PDB file of C-alpha atoms in Angstrom:
ATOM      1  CA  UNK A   1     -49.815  14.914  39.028  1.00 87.00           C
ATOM      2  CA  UNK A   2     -48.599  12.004  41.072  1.00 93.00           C
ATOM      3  CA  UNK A   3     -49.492  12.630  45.459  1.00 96.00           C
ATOM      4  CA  UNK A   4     -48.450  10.071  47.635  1.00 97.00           C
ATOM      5  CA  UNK A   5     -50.720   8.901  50.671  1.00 98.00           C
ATOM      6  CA  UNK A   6     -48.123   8.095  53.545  1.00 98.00           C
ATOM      7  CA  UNK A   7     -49.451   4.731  55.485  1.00 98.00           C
ATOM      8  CA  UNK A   8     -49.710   4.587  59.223  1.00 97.00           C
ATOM      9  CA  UNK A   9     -49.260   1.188  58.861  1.00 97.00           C
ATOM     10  CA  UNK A  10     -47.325  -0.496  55.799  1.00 97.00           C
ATOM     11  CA  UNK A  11     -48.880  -3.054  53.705  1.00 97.00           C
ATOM     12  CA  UNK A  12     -47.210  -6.018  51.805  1.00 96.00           C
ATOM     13  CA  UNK A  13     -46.903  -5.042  48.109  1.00 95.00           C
ATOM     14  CA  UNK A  14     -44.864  -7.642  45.680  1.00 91.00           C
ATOM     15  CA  UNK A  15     -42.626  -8.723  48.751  1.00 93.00           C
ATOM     16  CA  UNK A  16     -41.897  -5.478  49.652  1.00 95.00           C
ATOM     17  CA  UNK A  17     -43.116  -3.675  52.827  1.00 96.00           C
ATOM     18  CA  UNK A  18     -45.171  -0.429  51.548  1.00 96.00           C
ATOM     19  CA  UNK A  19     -45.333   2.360  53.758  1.00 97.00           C
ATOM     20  CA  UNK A  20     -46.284   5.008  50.901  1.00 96.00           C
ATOM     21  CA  UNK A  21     -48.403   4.711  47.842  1.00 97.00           C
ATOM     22  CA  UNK A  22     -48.302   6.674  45.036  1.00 97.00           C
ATOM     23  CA  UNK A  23     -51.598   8.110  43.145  1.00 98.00           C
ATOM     24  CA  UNK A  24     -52.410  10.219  39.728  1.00 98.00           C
ATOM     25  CA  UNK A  25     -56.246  11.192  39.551  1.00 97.00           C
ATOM     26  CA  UNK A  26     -55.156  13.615  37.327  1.00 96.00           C
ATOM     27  CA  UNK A  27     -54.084  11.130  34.578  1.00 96.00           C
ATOM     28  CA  UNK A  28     -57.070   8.988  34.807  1.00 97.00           C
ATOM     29  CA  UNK A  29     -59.210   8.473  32.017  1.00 97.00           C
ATOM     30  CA  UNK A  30     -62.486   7.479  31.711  1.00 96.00           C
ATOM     31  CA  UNK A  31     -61.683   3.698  30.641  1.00 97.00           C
ATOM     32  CA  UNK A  32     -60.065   3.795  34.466  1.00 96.00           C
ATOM     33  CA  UNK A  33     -62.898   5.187  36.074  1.00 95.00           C
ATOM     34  CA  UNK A  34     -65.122   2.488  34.451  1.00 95.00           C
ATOM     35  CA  UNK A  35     -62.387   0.018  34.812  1.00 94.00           C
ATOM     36  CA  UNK A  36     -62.653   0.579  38.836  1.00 94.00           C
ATOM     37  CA  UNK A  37     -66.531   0.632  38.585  1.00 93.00           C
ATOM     38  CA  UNK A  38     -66.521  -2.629  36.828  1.00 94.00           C
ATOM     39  CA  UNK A  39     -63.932  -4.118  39.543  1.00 93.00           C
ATOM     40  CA  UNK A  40     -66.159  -2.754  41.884  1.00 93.00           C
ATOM     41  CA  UNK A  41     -69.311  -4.640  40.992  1.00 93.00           C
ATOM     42  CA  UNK A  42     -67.142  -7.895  40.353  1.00 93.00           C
ATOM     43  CA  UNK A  43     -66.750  -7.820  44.019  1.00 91.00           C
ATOM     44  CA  UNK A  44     -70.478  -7.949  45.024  1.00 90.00           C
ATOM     45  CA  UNK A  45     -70.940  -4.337  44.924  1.00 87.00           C
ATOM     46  CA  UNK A  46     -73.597  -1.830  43.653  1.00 88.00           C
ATOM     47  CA  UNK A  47     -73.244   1.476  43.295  1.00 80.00           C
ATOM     48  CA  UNK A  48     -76.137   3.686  44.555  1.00 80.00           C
ATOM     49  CA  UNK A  49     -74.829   7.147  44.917  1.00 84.00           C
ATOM     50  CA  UNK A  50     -71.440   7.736  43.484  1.00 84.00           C
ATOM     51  CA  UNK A  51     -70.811  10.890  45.839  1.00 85.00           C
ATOM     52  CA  UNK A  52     -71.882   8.918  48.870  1.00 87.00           C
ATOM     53  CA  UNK A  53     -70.235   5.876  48.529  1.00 89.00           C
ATOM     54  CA  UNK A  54     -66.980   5.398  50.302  1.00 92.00           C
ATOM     55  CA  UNK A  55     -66.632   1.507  49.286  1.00 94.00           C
ATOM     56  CA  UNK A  56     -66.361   2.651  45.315  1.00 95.00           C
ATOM     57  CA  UNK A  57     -64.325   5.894  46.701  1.00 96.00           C
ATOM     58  CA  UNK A  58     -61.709   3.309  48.019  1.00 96.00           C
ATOM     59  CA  UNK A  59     -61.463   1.781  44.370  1.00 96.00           C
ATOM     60  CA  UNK A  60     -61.293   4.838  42.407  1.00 97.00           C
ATOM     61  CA  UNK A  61     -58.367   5.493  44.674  1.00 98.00           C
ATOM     62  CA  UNK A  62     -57.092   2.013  43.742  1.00 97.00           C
ATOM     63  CA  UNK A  63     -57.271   2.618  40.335  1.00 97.00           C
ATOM     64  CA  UNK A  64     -55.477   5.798  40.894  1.00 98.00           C
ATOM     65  CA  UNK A  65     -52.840   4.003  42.555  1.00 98.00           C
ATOM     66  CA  UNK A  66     -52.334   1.584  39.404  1.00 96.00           C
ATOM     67  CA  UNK A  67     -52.130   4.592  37.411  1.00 97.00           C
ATOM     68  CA  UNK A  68     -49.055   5.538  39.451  1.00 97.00           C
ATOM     69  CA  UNK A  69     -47.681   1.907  39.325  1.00 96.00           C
ATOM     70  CA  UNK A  70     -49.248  -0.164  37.213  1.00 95.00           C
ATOM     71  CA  UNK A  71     -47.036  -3.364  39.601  1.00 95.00           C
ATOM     72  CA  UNK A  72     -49.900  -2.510  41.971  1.00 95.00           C
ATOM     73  CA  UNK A  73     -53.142  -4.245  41.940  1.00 93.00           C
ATOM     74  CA  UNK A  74     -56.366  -3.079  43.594  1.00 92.00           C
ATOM     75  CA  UNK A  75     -56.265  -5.866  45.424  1.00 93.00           C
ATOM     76  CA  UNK A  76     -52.510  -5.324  47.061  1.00 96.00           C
ATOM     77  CA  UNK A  77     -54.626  -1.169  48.010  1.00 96.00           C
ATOM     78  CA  UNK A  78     -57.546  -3.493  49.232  1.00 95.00           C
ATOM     79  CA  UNK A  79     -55.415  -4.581  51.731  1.00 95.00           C
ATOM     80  CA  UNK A  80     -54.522  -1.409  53.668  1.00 97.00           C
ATOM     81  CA  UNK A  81     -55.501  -0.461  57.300  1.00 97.00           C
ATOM     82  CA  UNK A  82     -59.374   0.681  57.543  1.00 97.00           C
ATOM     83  CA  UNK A  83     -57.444   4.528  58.679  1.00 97.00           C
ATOM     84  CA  UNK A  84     -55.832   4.488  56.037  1.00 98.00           C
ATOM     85  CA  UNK A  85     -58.779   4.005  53.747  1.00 97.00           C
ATOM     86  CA  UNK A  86     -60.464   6.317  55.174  1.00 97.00           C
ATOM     87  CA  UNK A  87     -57.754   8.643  53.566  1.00 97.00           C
ATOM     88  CA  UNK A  88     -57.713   7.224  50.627  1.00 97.00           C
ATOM     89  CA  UNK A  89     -61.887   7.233  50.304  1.00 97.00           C
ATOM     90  CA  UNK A  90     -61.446  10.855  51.506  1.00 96.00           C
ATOM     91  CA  UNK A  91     -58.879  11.790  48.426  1.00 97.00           C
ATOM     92  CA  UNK A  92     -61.129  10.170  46.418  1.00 96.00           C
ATOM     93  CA  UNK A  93     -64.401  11.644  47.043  1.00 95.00           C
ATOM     94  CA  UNK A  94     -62.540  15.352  47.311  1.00 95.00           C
ATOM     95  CA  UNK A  95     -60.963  14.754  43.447  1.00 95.00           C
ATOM     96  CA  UNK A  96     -63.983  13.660  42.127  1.00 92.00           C
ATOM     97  CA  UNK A  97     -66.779  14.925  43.773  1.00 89.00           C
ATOM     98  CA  UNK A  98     -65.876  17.798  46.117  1.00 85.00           C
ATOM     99  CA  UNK A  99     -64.086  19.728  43.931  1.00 62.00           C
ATOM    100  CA  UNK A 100     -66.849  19.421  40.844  1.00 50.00           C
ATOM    101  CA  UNK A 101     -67.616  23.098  41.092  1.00 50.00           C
ATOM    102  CA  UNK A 102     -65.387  23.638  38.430  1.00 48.00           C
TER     103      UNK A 102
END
């Protein structure tokens, strides 16, 4: 199912102001999810605890994003305002972590 996190403030996406982005967790598989951890780790990263860490939350959500659109690249999410990270880290962490008790 494809949600959309609404930006406070827009972000320049393929010469096009962005002030929504689209995201599927839902359709993610688990080549994304290690696609985003490898991405992760390219940048300098480690991963210590996946529930705790809002840096890797932030490109899960990316990768979510590219699910949505595959035109956008983690690095056009990476550039979003720190608020609305924190959203995004936030609908990350809820999808995969919070809501586990399934």
């Amino acid at each position: 199912m494809v949600e959309v996190l609404k930006l406070r403030k827009p972000i320049d996406i393929n010469g096009e102001k962005v002030s929504e982005l689209p995201y599927n967790f839902e359709e993610m598989t688990a080549r994304d999810k290690s696609d985003a951890t490898r991405e992760f780790k390219k940048s300098g990263n480690m991963v210590s605890v996946q529930e705790l860490d809002p840096d890797y939350h932030l490109y899960l959500f990316a990768a979510a994003v590219k699910k949505a659109n595959p035109s956008i690249e983690i690095e056009d999410v990476l550039r979003m305002s720190a608020k609305d990270a924190g959203k995004a880290e936030a609908a990350a962490r809820d999808f995969f972590f919070l809501d586990s008790a399934e």
